[in-house]
């Protein structure tokens, strides 16, 4: 009941709007530049470079700068790898094999660097999407656009420091514990197993976009908990289904390049507002971003695109849950931990409870 109540409640976006504005601005600026120079075929590279802004978005400025710089470098490498595979004409099995290796390697790197959001989800998205899409440019162009977008996101992330240093005291650096290599490698193994299994299953029985299954396989594993992974998978699946319906509507009109850039930015902003507070609601807005950005480069049948996304998402999420349940030891049952939405509901109720307690007299 607690999870259902939390799922049905829509949390306020307070505290998440300004970071979402930074991420959205980091997306809009490179897109407008590409439109001005007539290179909308490089949209995917710009979008993925701009996603550097989602890392460490709520951290202190200098830690955010370090983590976004590290994440931006990893993002550029995955985009270059994906574009290179696309140009060499790699087939679906080559994409699955390469994605499996990249998922394992970046999971280790991300856990070692302690970047948040954790795991290789965003990087796998960048690699598999660029590897699966036809590309007419050069690797150098893709690298330049991805790096420029990542740099824009990093600069936007640190821009507030000039104001903050006049109002925020410098905090001492907290000691960083040594990495737990056993846990890091175990976590990486989950990603390797899930991505390989989901990608292979999607190639064998899926309708055609196997990279969405691999992407969906990464989302629940970020929870790294046998109890929370199924819940995260449910959020991902239901949010994606709703996002597919929204995508079907948004793919109907003929958008101009500028209109499409603004629409992508608005959807990214909405998704970032809720991605921490309500994962399913965030996926309603982020799923159309994944589908609409391909409209810059090429038009695809709406029905095929949306149905493929729904089917592949289900395959990947189910595989991920099975992997987590098989590789994670269940902890003894304890008192339920309130989620973000439930905590907000309890916070709204608590003043009335405190008021009732103050009306009581001692000894009543």
PDB file of C-alpha atoms in Angstrom, residues 96-317:
ATOM      1  CA  UNK A  96      25.073  -6.359 -28.283  1.00  0.00           C
ATOM      2  CA  UNK A  97      28.631  -7.622 -27.763  1.00  0.00           C
ATOM      3  CA  UNK A  98      30.139  -4.131 -27.664  1.00  0.00           C
ATOM      4  CA  UNK A  99      27.368  -2.802 -25.395  1.00  0.00           C
ATOM      5  CA  UNK A 100      27.966  -5.662 -22.965  1.00  0.00           C
ATOM      6  CA  UNK A 101      31.669  -4.828 -22.692  1.00  0.00           C
ATOM      7  CA  UNK A 102      30.984  -1.101 -22.354  1.00  0.00           C
ATOM      8  CA  UNK A 103      28.304  -1.672 -19.703  1.00  0.00           C
ATOM      9  CA  UNK A 104      30.695  -3.669 -17.558  1.00  0.00           C
ATOM     10  CA  UNK A 105      33.624  -1.285 -17.998  1.00  0.00           C
ATOM     11  CA  UNK A 106      31.666   1.905 -17.372  1.00  0.00           C
ATOM     12  CA  UNK A 107      29.874   0.388 -14.392  1.00  0.00           C
ATOM     13  CA  UNK A 108      33.294  -0.131 -12.790  1.00  0.00           C
ATOM     14  CA  UNK A 109      34.446   3.378 -13.744  1.00  0.00           C
ATOM     15  CA  UNK A 110      31.240   5.064 -12.545  1.00  0.00           C
ATOM     16  CA  UNK A 111      31.243   3.229  -9.205  1.00  0.00           C
ATOM     17  CA  UNK A 112      34.939   3.962  -8.672  1.00  0.00           C
ATOM     18  CA  UNK A 113      34.441   7.678  -9.464  1.00  0.00           C
ATOM     19  CA  UNK A 114      31.215   7.739  -7.382  1.00  0.00           C
ATOM     20  CA  UNK A 115      29.318   9.746  -9.973  1.00  0.00           C
ATOM     21  CA  UNK A 116      25.554  10.090  -9.635  1.00  0.00           C
ATOM     22  CA  UNK A 117      23.274   8.934 -11.239  1.00  0.00           C
ATOM     23  CA  UNK A 118      25.058   5.634 -10.680  1.00  0.00           C
ATOM     24  CA  UNK A 119      25.638   2.974 -13.295  1.00  0.00           C
ATOM     25  CA  UNK A 120      26.106   2.951 -17.081  1.00  0.00           C
ATOM     26  CA  UNK A 121      22.477   3.676 -18.049  1.00  0.00           C
ATOM     27  CA  UNK A 122      23.110   7.025 -19.787  1.00  0.00           C
ATOM     28  CA  UNK A 123      26.336   5.862 -21.413  1.00  0.00           C
ATOM     29  CA  UNK A 124      24.739   2.695 -22.765  1.00  0.00           C
ATOM     30  CA  UNK A 125      21.955   4.849 -24.167  1.00  0.00           C
ATOM     31  CA  UNK A 126      24.535   7.020 -25.947  1.00  0.00           C
ATOM     32  CA  UNK A 127      26.492   4.081 -27.347  1.00  0.00           C
ATOM     33  CA  UNK A 128      23.635   1.861 -28.473  1.00  0.00           C
ATOM     34  CA  UNK A 129      21.528   4.664 -29.973  1.00  0.00           C
ATOM     35  CA  UNK A 130      24.417   6.075 -32.037  1.00  0.00           C
ATOM     36  CA  UNK A 131      25.593   2.594 -33.041  1.00  0.00           C
ATOM     37  CA  UNK A 132      22.122   1.579 -34.242  1.00  0.00           C
ATOM     38  CA  UNK A 133      21.346   4.812 -36.123  1.00  0.00           C
ATOM     39  CA  UNK A 134      22.637   5.515 -39.649  1.00  0.00           C
ATOM     40  CA  UNK A 135      25.323   8.214 -39.611  1.00  0.00           C
ATOM     41  CA  UNK A 136      26.538  10.229 -42.600  1.00  0.00           C
ATOM     42  CA  UNK A 137      29.152  12.420 -40.901  1.00  0.00           C
ATOM     43  CA  UNK A 138      32.641  11.674 -39.657  1.00  0.00           C
ATOM     44  CA  UNK A 139      33.910  10.462 -36.309  1.00  0.00           C
ATOM     45  CA  UNK A 140      35.667  13.800 -35.850  1.00  0.00           C
ATOM     46  CA  UNK A 141      32.423  15.726 -36.298  1.00  0.00           C
ATOM     47  CA  UNK A 142      30.631  13.478 -33.807  1.00  0.00           C
ATOM     48  CA  UNK A 143      33.436  13.885 -31.268  1.00  0.00           C
ATOM     49  CA  UNK A 144      33.509  17.661 -31.696  1.00  0.00           C
ATOM     50  CA  UNK A 145      29.744  18.064 -31.251  1.00  0.00           C
ATOM     51  CA  UNK A 146      29.581  15.705 -28.267  1.00  0.00           C
ATOM     52  CA  UNK A 147      32.548  17.429 -26.608  1.00  0.00           C
ATOM     53  CA  UNK A 148      31.101  20.885 -27.273  1.00  0.00           C
ATOM     54  CA  UNK A 149      27.762  19.913 -25.770  1.00  0.00           C
ATOM     55  CA  UNK A 150      29.451  18.308 -22.762  1.00  0.00           C
ATOM     56  CA  UNK A 151      31.571  21.418 -22.217  1.00  0.00           C
ATOM     57  CA  UNK A 152      28.460  23.598 -22.387  1.00  0.00           C
ATOM     58  CA  UNK A 153      26.817  21.457 -19.694  1.00  0.00           C
ATOM     59  CA  UNK A 154      29.926  21.630 -17.491  1.00  0.00           C
ATOM     60  CA  UNK A 155      30.131  25.421 -17.817  1.00  0.00           C
ATOM     61  CA  UNK A 156      26.456  25.794 -16.943  1.00  0.00           C
ATOM     62  CA  UNK A 157      27.001  23.527 -13.958  1.00  0.00           C
ATOM     63  CA  UNK A 158      29.805  25.663 -12.526  1.00  0.00           C
ATOM     64  CA  UNK A 159      28.353  29.054 -13.554  1.00  0.00           C
ATOM     65  CA  UNK A 160      26.525  29.507 -10.256  1.00  0.00           C
ATOM     66  CA  UNK A 161      29.793  29.372  -8.316  1.00  0.00           C
ATOM     67  CA  UNK A 162      30.492  33.081  -8.913  1.00  0.00           C
ATOM     68  CA  UNK A 163      27.348  33.951  -6.963  1.00  0.00           C
ATOM     69  CA  UNK A 164      27.551  31.103  -4.481  1.00  0.00           C
ATOM     70  CA  UNK A 165      31.068  31.926  -3.250  1.00  0.00           C
ATOM     71  CA  UNK A 166      29.792  35.238  -1.850  1.00  0.00           C
ATOM     72  CA  UNK A 167      27.079  33.499   0.156  1.00  0.00           C
ATOM     73  CA  UNK A 168      28.230  29.935   0.807  1.00  0.00           C
ATOM     74  CA  UNK A 169      31.170  29.107   3.079  1.00  0.00           C
ATOM     75  CA  UNK A 170      33.840  26.784   1.730  1.00  0.00           C
ATOM     76  CA  UNK A 171      33.211  23.344   3.212  1.00  0.00           C
ATOM     77  CA  UNK A 172      36.110  21.040   4.093  1.00  0.00           C
ATOM     78  CA  UNK A 173      36.545  17.998   1.898  1.00  0.00           C
ATOM     79  CA  UNK A 174      35.216  14.864   3.526  1.00  0.00           C
ATOM     80  CA  UNK A 175      37.474  11.796   3.460  1.00  0.00           C
ATOM     81  CA  UNK A 176      36.607   9.327   0.715  1.00  0.00           C
ATOM     82  CA  UNK A 177      36.520   5.663   1.788  1.00  0.00           C
ATOM     83  CA  UNK A 178      38.515   3.138  -0.187  1.00  0.00           C
ATOM     84  CA  UNK A 179      36.587   1.520  -3.039  1.00  0.00           C
ATOM     85  CA  UNK A 180      34.912  -1.793  -2.298  1.00  0.00           C
ATOM     86  CA  UNK A 181      36.179  -3.708  -5.320  1.00  0.00           C
ATOM     87  CA  UNK A 182      34.183  -6.806  -4.508  1.00  0.00           C
ATOM     88  CA  UNK A 183      30.905  -4.866  -4.578  1.00  0.00           C
ATOM     89  CA  UNK A 184      31.987  -2.858  -7.643  1.00  0.00           C
ATOM     90  CA  UNK A 185      32.827  -5.968  -9.654  1.00  0.00           C
ATOM     91  CA  UNK A 186      29.664  -7.738  -8.528  1.00  0.00           C
ATOM     92  CA  UNK A 187      27.599  -4.765  -9.633  1.00  0.00           C
ATOM     93  CA  UNK A 188      29.415  -4.689 -12.964  1.00  0.00           C
ATOM     94  CA  UNK A 189      28.687  -8.388 -13.410  1.00  0.00           C
ATOM     95  CA  UNK A 190      24.972  -7.718 -13.032  1.00  0.00           C
ATOM     96  CA  UNK A 191      25.085  -5.151 -15.828  1.00  0.00           C
ATOM     97  CA  UNK A 192      27.112  -7.468 -18.072  1.00  0.00           C
ATOM     98  CA  UNK A 193      24.677 -10.339 -17.560  1.00  0.00           C
ATOM     99  CA  UNK A 194      21.524  -8.240 -17.962  1.00  0.00           C
ATOM    100  CA  UNK A 195      22.695  -6.311 -21.029  1.00  0.00           C
ATOM    101  CA  UNK A 196      23.959  -9.454 -22.767  1.00  0.00           C
ATOM    102  CA  UNK A 197      20.781 -11.413 -21.996  1.00  0.00           C
ATOM    103  CA  UNK A 198      18.347  -8.607 -22.863  1.00  0.00           C
ATOM    104  CA  UNK A 199      20.181  -7.683 -26.058  1.00  0.00           C
ATOM    105  CA  UNK A 200      20.413 -11.296 -27.222  1.00  0.00           C
ATOM    106  CA  UNK A 201      16.771 -12.001 -26.456  1.00  0.00           C
ATOM    107  CA  UNK A 202      15.694  -8.830 -28.248  1.00  0.00           C
ATOM    108  CA  UNK A 203      17.715  -9.718 -31.347  1.00  0.00           C
ATOM    109  CA  UNK A 204      16.153 -13.195 -31.434  1.00  0.00           C
ATOM    110  CA  UNK A 205      12.513 -12.356 -30.734  1.00  0.00           C
ATOM    111  CA  UNK A 206      12.234  -8.554 -30.597  1.00  0.00           C
ATOM    112  CA  UNK A 207      10.716  -6.383 -33.333  1.00  0.00           C
ATOM    113  CA  UNK A 208      13.898  -4.570 -34.314  1.00  0.00           C
ATOM    114  CA  UNK A 209      15.332  -2.026 -31.850  1.00  0.00           C
ATOM    115  CA  UNK A 210      17.360  -4.269 -29.549  1.00  0.00           C
ATOM    116  CA  UNK A 211      19.209  -1.353 -27.976  1.00  0.00           C
ATOM    117  CA  UNK A 212      16.042  -0.296 -26.143  1.00  0.00           C
ATOM    118  CA  UNK A 213      15.968  -3.694 -24.435  1.00  0.00           C
ATOM    119  CA  UNK A 214      19.592  -3.254 -23.329  1.00  0.00           C
ATOM    120  CA  UNK A 215      18.807   0.231 -22.082  1.00  0.00           C
ATOM    121  CA  UNK A 216      15.787  -1.006 -20.133  1.00  0.00           C
ATOM    122  CA  UNK A 217      17.939  -3.752 -18.609  1.00  0.00           C
ATOM    123  CA  UNK A 218      20.210  -1.126 -17.033  1.00  0.00           C
ATOM    124  CA  UNK A 219      17.516   0.917 -15.285  1.00  0.00           C
ATOM    125  CA  UNK A 220      16.382  -1.482 -12.497  1.00  0.00           C
ATOM    126  CA  UNK A 221      19.933  -2.586 -11.692  1.00  0.00           C
ATOM    127  CA  UNK A 222      20.818   0.923 -10.541  1.00  0.00           C
ATOM    128  CA  UNK A 223      18.779   0.121  -7.427  1.00  0.00           C
ATOM    129  CA  UNK A 224      21.126  -2.841  -6.736  1.00  0.00           C
ATOM    130  CA  UNK A 225      18.597  -4.196  -4.278  1.00  0.00           C
ATOM    131  CA  UNK A 226      16.386  -7.249  -4.628  1.00  0.00           C
ATOM    132  CA  UNK A 227      13.445  -5.406  -3.057  1.00  0.00           C
ATOM    133  CA  UNK A 228      13.694  -2.098  -4.925  1.00  0.00           C
ATOM    134  CA  UNK A 229      14.711  -3.367  -8.382  1.00  0.00           C
ATOM    135  CA  UNK A 230      11.224  -4.737  -9.269  1.00  0.00           C
ATOM    136  CA  UNK A 231       9.648  -1.469  -8.131  1.00  0.00           C
ATOM    137  CA  UNK A 232      12.051   0.529 -10.280  1.00  0.00           C
ATOM    138  CA  UNK A 233      11.337  -1.790 -13.218  1.00  0.00           C
ATOM    139  CA  UNK A 234       7.595  -1.241 -12.797  1.00  0.00           C
ATOM    140  CA  UNK A 235       8.150   2.505 -12.759  1.00  0.00           C
ATOM    141  CA  UNK A 236      10.297   2.235 -15.883  1.00  0.00           C
ATOM    142  CA  UNK A 237       7.830   0.039 -17.781  1.00  0.00           C
ATOM    143  CA  UNK A 238       4.664   1.971 -16.901  1.00  0.00           C
ATOM    144  CA  UNK A 239       6.355   5.325 -17.432  1.00  0.00           C
ATOM    145  CA  UNK A 240       7.657   4.168 -20.801  1.00  0.00           C
ATOM    146  CA  UNK A 241       4.224   2.891 -21.864  1.00  0.00           C
ATOM    147  CA  UNK A 242       2.699   6.275 -21.054  1.00  0.00           C
ATOM    148  CA  UNK A 243       5.639   7.987 -22.744  1.00  0.00           C
ATOM    149  CA  UNK A 244       5.089   5.887 -25.860  1.00  0.00           C
ATOM    150  CA  UNK A 245       1.478   7.064 -26.031  1.00  0.00           C
ATOM    151  CA  UNK A 246       2.609  10.670 -25.645  1.00  0.00           C
ATOM    152  CA  UNK A 247       5.261  10.093 -28.310  1.00  0.00           C
ATOM    153  CA  UNK A 248       2.650   8.781 -30.703  1.00  0.00           C
ATOM    154  CA  UNK A 249       0.779  12.065 -30.383  1.00  0.00           C
ATOM    155  CA  UNK A 250       3.873  14.251 -30.630  1.00  0.00           C
ATOM    156  CA  UNK A 251       5.180  12.426 -33.709  1.00  0.00           C
ATOM    157  CA  UNK A 252       2.047  13.236 -35.699  1.00  0.00           C
ATOM    158  CA  UNK A 253       2.659  16.939 -36.522  1.00  0.00           C
ATOM    159  CA  UNK A 254       5.381  18.120 -38.885  1.00  0.00           C
ATOM    160  CA  UNK A 255       7.676  20.060 -36.547  1.00  0.00           C
ATOM    161  CA  UNK A 256      10.183  22.574 -37.828  1.00  0.00           C
ATOM    162  CA  UNK A 257      13.743  22.149 -36.589  1.00  0.00           C
ATOM    163  CA  UNK A 258      13.434  25.027 -34.100  1.00  0.00           C
ATOM    164  CA  UNK A 259      10.071  23.800 -32.835  1.00  0.00           C
ATOM    165  CA  UNK A 260      11.469  20.303 -32.360  1.00  0.00           C
ATOM    166  CA  UNK A 261      14.470  21.673 -30.450  1.00  0.00           C
ATOM    167  CA  UNK A 262      12.206  23.646 -28.115  1.00  0.00           C
ATOM    168  CA  UNK A 263       9.918  20.629 -27.650  1.00  0.00           C
ATOM    169  CA  UNK A 264      12.853  18.365 -26.783  1.00  0.00           C
ATOM    170  CA  UNK A 265      14.102  20.934 -24.301  1.00  0.00           C
ATOM    171  CA  UNK A 266      10.707  21.267 -22.614  1.00  0.00           C
ATOM    172  CA  UNK A 267      10.357  17.476 -22.317  1.00  0.00           C
ATOM    173  CA  UNK A 268      13.875  17.124 -20.936  1.00  0.00           C
ATOM    174  CA  UNK A 269      13.157  19.829 -18.364  1.00  0.00           C
ATOM    175  CA  UNK A 270       9.947  18.115 -17.226  1.00  0.00           C
ATOM    176  CA  UNK A 271      11.700  14.766 -16.975  1.00  0.00           C
ATOM    177  CA  UNK A 272      14.565  16.180 -14.910  1.00  0.00           C
ATOM    178  CA  UNK A 273      12.156  17.814 -12.470  1.00  0.00           C
ATOM    179  CA  UNK A 274      10.684  14.429 -11.516  1.00  0.00           C
ATOM    180  CA  UNK A 275      13.452  11.907 -12.233  1.00  0.00           C
ATOM    181  CA  UNK A 276      14.527  11.750  -8.579  1.00  0.00           C
ATOM    182  CA  UNK A 277      11.095  12.124  -6.998  1.00  0.00           C
ATOM    183  CA  UNK A 278       8.933   9.961  -9.294  1.00  0.00           C
ATOM    184  CA  UNK A 279      10.771   7.781 -11.819  1.00  0.00           C
ATOM    185  CA  UNK A 280       7.673   6.679 -13.748  1.00  0.00           C
ATOM    186  CA  UNK A 281       6.473  10.242 -14.237  1.00  0.00           C
ATOM    187  CA  UNK A 282       9.927  11.251 -15.420  1.00  0.00           C
ATOM    188  CA  UNK A 283       9.889   8.461 -18.025  1.00  0.00           C
ATOM    189  CA  UNK A 284       6.616   9.809 -19.416  1.00  0.00           C
ATOM    190  CA  UNK A 285       8.548  12.896 -20.540  1.00  0.00           C
ATOM    191  CA  UNK A 286      11.961  11.352 -21.240  1.00  0.00           C
ATOM    192  CA  UNK A 287      10.679   8.583 -23.528  1.00  0.00           C
ATOM    193  CA  UNK A 288       9.515  11.081 -26.199  1.00  0.00           C
ATOM    194  CA  UNK A 289      12.960  12.713 -26.065  1.00  0.00           C
ATOM    195  CA  UNK A 290      14.528   9.405 -27.103  1.00  0.00           C
ATOM    196  CA  UNK A 291      12.010   8.932 -29.919  1.00  0.00           C
ATOM    197  CA  UNK A 292      11.770  12.521 -31.148  1.00  0.00           C
ATOM    198  CA  UNK A 293      15.496  13.202 -31.446  1.00  0.00           C
ATOM    199  CA  UNK A 294      15.664  10.683 -34.294  1.00  0.00           C
ATOM    200  CA  UNK A 295      13.165  12.890 -36.156  1.00  0.00           C
ATOM    201  CA  UNK A 296      15.930  15.439 -36.711  1.00  0.00           C
ATOM    202  CA  UNK A 297      17.900  12.991 -38.836  1.00  0.00           C
ATOM    203  CA  UNK A 298      15.245  10.723 -40.362  1.00  0.00           C
ATOM    204  CA  UNK A 299      11.513  10.051 -40.223  1.00  0.00           C
ATOM    205  CA  UNK A 300      10.329   6.592 -39.216  1.00  0.00           C
ATOM    206  CA  UNK A 301       6.841   5.050 -39.106  1.00  0.00           C
ATOM    207  CA  UNK A 302       5.204   6.190 -35.884  1.00  0.00           C
ATOM    208  CA  UNK A 303       3.419   2.929 -35.110  1.00  0.00           C
ATOM    209  CA  UNK A 304       6.494   0.743 -35.630  1.00  0.00           C
ATOM    210  CA  UNK A 305       8.666   3.053 -33.566  1.00  0.00           C
ATOM    211  CA  UNK A 306       6.342   3.271 -30.579  1.00  0.00           C
ATOM    212  CA  UNK A 307       5.375  -0.415 -30.490  1.00  0.00           C
ATOM    213  CA  UNK A 308       9.020  -1.443 -30.745  1.00  0.00           C
ATOM    214  CA  UNK A 309       9.905   0.772 -27.812  1.00  0.00           C
ATOM    215  CA  UNK A 310       7.170  -0.716 -25.620  1.00  0.00           C
ATOM    216  CA  UNK A 311       8.029  -4.335 -26.454  1.00  0.00           C
ATOM    217  CA  UNK A 312      11.800  -3.943 -26.097  1.00  0.00           C
ATOM    218  CA  UNK A 313      11.393  -2.070 -22.817  1.00  0.00           C
ATOM    219  CA  UNK A 314       9.354  -4.920 -21.355  1.00  0.00           C
ATOM    220  CA  UNK A 315      11.964  -7.474 -22.422  1.00  0.00           C
ATOM    221  CA  UNK A 316      14.856  -5.549 -20.915  1.00  0.00           C
ATOM    222  CA  UNK A 317      13.169  -4.648 -17.641  1.00  0.00           C
TER     223      UNK A 317
END
